[in-house]
PDB file of C-alpha atoms in Angstrom:
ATOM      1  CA  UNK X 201     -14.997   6.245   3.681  1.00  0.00           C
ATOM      2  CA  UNK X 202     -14.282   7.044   0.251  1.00  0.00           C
ATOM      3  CA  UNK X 203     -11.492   4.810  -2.154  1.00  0.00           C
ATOM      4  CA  UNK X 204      -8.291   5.888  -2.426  1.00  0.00           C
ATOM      5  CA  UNK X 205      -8.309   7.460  -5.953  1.00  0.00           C
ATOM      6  CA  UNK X 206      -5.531   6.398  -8.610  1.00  0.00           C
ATOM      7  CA  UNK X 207      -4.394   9.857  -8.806  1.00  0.00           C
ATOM      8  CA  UNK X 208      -3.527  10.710  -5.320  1.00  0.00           C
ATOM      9  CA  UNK X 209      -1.296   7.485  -4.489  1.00  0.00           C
ATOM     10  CA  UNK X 210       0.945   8.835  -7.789  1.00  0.00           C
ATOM     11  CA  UNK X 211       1.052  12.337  -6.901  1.00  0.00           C
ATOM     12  CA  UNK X 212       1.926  10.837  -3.091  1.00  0.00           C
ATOM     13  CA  UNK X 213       4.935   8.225  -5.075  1.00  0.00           C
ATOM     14  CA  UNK X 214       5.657  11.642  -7.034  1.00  0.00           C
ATOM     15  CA  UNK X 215       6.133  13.540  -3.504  1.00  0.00           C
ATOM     16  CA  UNK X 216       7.821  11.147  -2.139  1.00  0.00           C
ATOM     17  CA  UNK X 217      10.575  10.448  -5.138  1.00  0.00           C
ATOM     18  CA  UNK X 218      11.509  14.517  -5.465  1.00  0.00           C
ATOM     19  CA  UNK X 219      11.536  14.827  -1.452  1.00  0.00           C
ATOM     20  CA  UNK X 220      14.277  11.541  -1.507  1.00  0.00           C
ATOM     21  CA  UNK X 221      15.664  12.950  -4.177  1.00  0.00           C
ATOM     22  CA  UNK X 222      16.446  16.344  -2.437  1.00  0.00           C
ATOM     23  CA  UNK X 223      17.027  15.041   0.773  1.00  0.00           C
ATOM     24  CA  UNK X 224      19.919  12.963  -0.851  1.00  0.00           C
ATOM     25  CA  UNK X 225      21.191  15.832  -2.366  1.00  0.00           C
ATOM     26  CA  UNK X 226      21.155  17.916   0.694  1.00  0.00           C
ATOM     27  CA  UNK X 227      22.915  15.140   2.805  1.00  0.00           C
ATOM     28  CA  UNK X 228      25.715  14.417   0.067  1.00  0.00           C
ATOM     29  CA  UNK X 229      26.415  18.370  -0.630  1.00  0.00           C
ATOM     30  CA  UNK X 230      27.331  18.790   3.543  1.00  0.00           C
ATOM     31  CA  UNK X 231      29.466  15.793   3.528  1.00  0.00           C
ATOM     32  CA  UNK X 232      27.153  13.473   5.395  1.00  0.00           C
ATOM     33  CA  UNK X 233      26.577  10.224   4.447  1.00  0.00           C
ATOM     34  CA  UNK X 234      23.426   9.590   2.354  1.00  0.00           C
ATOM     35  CA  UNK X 235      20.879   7.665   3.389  1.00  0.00           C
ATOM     36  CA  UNK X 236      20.242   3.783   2.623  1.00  0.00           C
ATOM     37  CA  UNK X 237      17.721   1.222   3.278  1.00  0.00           C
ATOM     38  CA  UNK X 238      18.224  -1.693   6.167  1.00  0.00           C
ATOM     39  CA  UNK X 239      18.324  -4.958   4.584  1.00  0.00           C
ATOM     40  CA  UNK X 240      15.224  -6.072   6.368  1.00  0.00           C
ATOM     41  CA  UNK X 241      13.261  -3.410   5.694  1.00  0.00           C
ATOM     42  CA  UNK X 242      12.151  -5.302   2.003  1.00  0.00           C
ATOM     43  CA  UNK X 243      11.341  -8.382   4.320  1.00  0.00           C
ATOM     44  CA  UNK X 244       9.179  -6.272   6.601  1.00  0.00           C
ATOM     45  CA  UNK X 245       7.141  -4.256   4.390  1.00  0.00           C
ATOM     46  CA  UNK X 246       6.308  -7.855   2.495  1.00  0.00           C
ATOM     47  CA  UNK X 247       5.417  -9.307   5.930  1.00  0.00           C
ATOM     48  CA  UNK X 248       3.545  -6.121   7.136  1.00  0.00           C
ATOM     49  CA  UNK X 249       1.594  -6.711   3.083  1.00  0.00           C
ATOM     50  CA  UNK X 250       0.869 -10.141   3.977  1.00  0.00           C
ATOM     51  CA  UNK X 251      -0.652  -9.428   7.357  1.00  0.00           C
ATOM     52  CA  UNK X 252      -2.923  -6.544   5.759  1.00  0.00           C
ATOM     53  CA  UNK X 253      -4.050  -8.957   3.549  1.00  0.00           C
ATOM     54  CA  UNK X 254      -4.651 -11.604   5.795  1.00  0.00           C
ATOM     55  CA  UNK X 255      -6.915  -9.366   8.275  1.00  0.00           C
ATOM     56  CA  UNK X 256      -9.073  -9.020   4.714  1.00  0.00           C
ATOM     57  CA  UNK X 257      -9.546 -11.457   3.339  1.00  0.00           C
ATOM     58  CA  UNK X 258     -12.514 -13.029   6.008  1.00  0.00           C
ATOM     59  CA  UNK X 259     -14.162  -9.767   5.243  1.00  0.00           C
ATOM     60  CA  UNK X 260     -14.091 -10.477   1.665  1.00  0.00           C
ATOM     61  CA  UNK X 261     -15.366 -14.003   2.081  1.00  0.00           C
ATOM     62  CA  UNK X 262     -18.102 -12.931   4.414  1.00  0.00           C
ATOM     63  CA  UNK X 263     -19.309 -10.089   1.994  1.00  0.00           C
ATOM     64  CA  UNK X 264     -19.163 -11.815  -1.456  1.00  0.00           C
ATOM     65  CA  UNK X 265     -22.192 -14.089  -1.073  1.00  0.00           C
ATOM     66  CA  UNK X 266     -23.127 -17.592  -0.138  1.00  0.00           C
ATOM     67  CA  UNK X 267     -19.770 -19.986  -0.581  1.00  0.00           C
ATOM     68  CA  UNK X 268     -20.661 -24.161  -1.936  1.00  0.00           C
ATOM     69  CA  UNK X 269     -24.234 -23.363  -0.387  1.00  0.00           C
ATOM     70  CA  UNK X 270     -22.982 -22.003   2.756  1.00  0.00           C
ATOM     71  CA  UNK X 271     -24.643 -18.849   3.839  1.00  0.00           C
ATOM     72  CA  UNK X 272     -22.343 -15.741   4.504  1.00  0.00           C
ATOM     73  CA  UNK X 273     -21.378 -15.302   8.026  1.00  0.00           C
ATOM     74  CA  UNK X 274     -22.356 -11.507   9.130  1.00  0.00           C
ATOM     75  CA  UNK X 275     -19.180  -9.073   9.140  1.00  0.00           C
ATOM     76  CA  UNK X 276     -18.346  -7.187  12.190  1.00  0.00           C
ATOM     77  CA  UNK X 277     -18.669  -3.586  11.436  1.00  0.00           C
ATOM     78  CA  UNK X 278     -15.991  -2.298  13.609  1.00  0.00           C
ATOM     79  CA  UNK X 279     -13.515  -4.814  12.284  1.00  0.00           C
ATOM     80  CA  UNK X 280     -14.258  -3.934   8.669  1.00  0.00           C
ATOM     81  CA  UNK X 281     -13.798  -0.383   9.431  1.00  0.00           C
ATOM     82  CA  UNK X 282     -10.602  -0.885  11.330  1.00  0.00           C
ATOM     83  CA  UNK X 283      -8.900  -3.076   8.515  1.00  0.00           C
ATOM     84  CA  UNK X 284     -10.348  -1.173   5.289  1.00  0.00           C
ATOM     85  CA  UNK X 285      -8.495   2.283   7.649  1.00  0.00           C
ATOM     86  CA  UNK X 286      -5.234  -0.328   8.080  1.00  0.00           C
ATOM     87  CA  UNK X 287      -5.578  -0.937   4.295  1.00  0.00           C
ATOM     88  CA  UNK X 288      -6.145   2.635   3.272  1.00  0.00           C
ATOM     89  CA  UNK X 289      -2.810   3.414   5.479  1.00  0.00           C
ATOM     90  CA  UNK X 290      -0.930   0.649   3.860  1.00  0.00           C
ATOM     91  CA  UNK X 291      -1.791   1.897   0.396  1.00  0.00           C
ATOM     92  CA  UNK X 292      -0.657   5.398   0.996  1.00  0.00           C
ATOM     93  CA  UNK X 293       2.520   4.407   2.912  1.00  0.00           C
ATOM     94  CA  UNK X 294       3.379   1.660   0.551  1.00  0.00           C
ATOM     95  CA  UNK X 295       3.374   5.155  -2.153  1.00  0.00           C
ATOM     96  CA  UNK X 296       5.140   7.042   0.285  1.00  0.00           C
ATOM     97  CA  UNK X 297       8.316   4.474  -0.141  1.00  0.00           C
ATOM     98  CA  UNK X 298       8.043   3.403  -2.964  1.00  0.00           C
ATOM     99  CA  UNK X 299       8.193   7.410  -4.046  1.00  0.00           C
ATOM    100  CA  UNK X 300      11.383   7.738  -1.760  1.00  0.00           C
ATOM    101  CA  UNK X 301      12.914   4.333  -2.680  1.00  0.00           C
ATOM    102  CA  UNK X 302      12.669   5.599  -6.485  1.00  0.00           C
ATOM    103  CA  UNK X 303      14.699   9.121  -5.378  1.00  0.00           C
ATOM    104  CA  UNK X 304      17.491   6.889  -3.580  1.00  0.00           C
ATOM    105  CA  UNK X 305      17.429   4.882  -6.713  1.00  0.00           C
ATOM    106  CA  UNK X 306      17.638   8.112  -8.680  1.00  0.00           C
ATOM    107  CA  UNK X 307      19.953   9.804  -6.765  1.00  0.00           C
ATOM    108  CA  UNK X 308      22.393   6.677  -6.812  1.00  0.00           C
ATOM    109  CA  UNK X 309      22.158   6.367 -10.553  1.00  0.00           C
ATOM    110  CA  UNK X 310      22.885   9.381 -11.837  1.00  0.00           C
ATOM    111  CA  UNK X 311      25.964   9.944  -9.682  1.00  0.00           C
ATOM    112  CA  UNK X 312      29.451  10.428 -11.831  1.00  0.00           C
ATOM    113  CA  UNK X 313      30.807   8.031  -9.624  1.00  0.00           C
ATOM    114  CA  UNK X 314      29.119   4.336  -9.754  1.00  0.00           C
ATOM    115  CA  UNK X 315      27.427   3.696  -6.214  1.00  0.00           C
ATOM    116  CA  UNK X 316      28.077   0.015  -4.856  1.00  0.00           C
ATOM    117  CA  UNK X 317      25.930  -2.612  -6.371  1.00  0.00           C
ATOM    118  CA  UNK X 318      25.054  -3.381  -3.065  1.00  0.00           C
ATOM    119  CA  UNK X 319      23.207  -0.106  -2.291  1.00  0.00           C
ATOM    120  CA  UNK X 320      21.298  -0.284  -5.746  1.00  0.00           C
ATOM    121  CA  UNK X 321      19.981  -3.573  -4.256  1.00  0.00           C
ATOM    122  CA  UNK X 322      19.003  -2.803  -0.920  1.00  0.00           C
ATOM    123  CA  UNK X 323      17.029   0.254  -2.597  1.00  0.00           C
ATOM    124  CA  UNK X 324      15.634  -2.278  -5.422  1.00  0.00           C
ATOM    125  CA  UNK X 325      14.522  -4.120  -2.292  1.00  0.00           C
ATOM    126  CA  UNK X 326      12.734  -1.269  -0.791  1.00  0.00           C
ATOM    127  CA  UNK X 327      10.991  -0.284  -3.739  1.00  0.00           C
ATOM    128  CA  UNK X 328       9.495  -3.886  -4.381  1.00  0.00           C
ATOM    129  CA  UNK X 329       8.505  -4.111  -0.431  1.00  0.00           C
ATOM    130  CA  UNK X 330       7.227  -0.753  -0.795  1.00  0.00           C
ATOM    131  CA  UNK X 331       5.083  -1.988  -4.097  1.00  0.00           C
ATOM    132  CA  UNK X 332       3.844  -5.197  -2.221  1.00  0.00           C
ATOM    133  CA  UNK X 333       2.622  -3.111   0.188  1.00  0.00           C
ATOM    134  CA  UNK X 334       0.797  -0.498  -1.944  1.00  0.00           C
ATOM    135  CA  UNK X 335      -0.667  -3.395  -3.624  1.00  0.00           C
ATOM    136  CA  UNK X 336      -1.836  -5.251  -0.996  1.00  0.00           C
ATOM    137  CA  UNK X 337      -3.384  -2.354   0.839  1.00  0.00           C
ATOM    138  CA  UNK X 338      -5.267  -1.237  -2.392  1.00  0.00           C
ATOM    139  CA  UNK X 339      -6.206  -5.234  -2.590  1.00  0.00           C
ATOM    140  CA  UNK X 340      -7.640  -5.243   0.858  1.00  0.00           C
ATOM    141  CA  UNK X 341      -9.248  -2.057   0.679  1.00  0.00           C
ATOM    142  CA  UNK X 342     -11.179  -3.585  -2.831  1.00  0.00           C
ATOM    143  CA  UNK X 343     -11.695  -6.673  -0.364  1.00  0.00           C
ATOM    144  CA  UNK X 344     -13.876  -4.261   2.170  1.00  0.00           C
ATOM    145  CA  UNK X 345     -15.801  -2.896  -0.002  1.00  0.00           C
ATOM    146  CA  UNK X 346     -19.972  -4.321  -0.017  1.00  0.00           C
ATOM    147  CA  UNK X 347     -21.110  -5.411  -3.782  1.00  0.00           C
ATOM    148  CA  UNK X 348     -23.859  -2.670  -4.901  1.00  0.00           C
ATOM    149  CA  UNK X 349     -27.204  -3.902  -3.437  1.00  0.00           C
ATOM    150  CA  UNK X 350     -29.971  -4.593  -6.654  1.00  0.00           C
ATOM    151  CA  UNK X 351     -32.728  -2.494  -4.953  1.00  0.00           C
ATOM    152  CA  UNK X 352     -30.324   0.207  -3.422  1.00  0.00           C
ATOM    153  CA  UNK X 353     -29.162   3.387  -5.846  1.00  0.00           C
ATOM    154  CA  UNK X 354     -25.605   3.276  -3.375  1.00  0.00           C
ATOM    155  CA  UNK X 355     -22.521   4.716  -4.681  1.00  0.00           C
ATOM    156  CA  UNK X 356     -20.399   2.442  -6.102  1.00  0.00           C
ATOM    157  CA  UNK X 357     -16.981   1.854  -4.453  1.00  0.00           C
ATOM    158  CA  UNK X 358     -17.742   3.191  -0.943  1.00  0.00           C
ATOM    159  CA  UNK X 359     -16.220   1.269   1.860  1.00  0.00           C
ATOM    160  CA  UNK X 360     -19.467   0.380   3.977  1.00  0.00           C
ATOM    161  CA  UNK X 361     -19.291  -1.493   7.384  1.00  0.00           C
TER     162      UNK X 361
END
């Protein structure tokens, strides 16, 4: 499993921004109502950050060496695998809203008409949820990775179980 690359979570933030962008547009120009973010929805992407980082961090205590003189306990491979995959689908959906967040945000700033304060919050909200969640899942996927081995030529940066 290879690292998620700088340069694919911003062109998947970019995607997402122009396709909330649009999509606002489309809804507003047929009369609907646009669409806005639940008020919990900052809450839960902070909680869902915090629980990806939580599954992590053991792995990242078991694989950086010997802790106050206490050997490392042995990682499960399957549960490194499983959480460095969770982390790897945090960081990408973490872009993915924080991409669409940033075309509400758009979209309600550049109206004629000033949008309520309220909905420039709730979408403020979403995109810092959205950014503790890209964080954390880039964090945790770091946390999986082994350290290079001194008599192994491995690749740098692969996520090993």
């Amino acid at each position: 499993m290879k690292r998620t690359r700088a340069s694919v979570i911003v062109a998947w933030v970019l995607g997402a921004l122009v396709g909330g962008l649009l999509l606002e547009l489309a809804l507003a120009a047929a009369g609907r109502s646009i669409l806005l973010p639940p008020a919990s929805l900052a809450l839960a992407l902070v909680l869902c950050a915090i629980v990806v980082f939580g599954l992590a961090w053991p792995i990242r205590k078991s694989t950086r060496g010997a802790v106050d003189g206490k050997p490392r306990k042995p990682v499960n491979p399957f549960m490194a695998v499983r959480v460095a995959a969770l982390a790897q689908a945090s960081a990408y959906s973490g872009a993915l809203l924080l991409g669409a967040a940033g075309g509400l945000g758009l979209y309600l700033l550049t109206r004629s008409v000033t949008a309520a304060v309220a909905s420039v919050w709730l979408t403020i909200g979403m995109a810092f949820g959205a950014a503790v969640l890209l964080a954390s899942g880039l964090v945790a996927e770091h946390f999986c990775t082994l350290p290079p081995d001194d008599d192994e030529d491995s690749k740098r940066g692969e996520v090993r179980a």
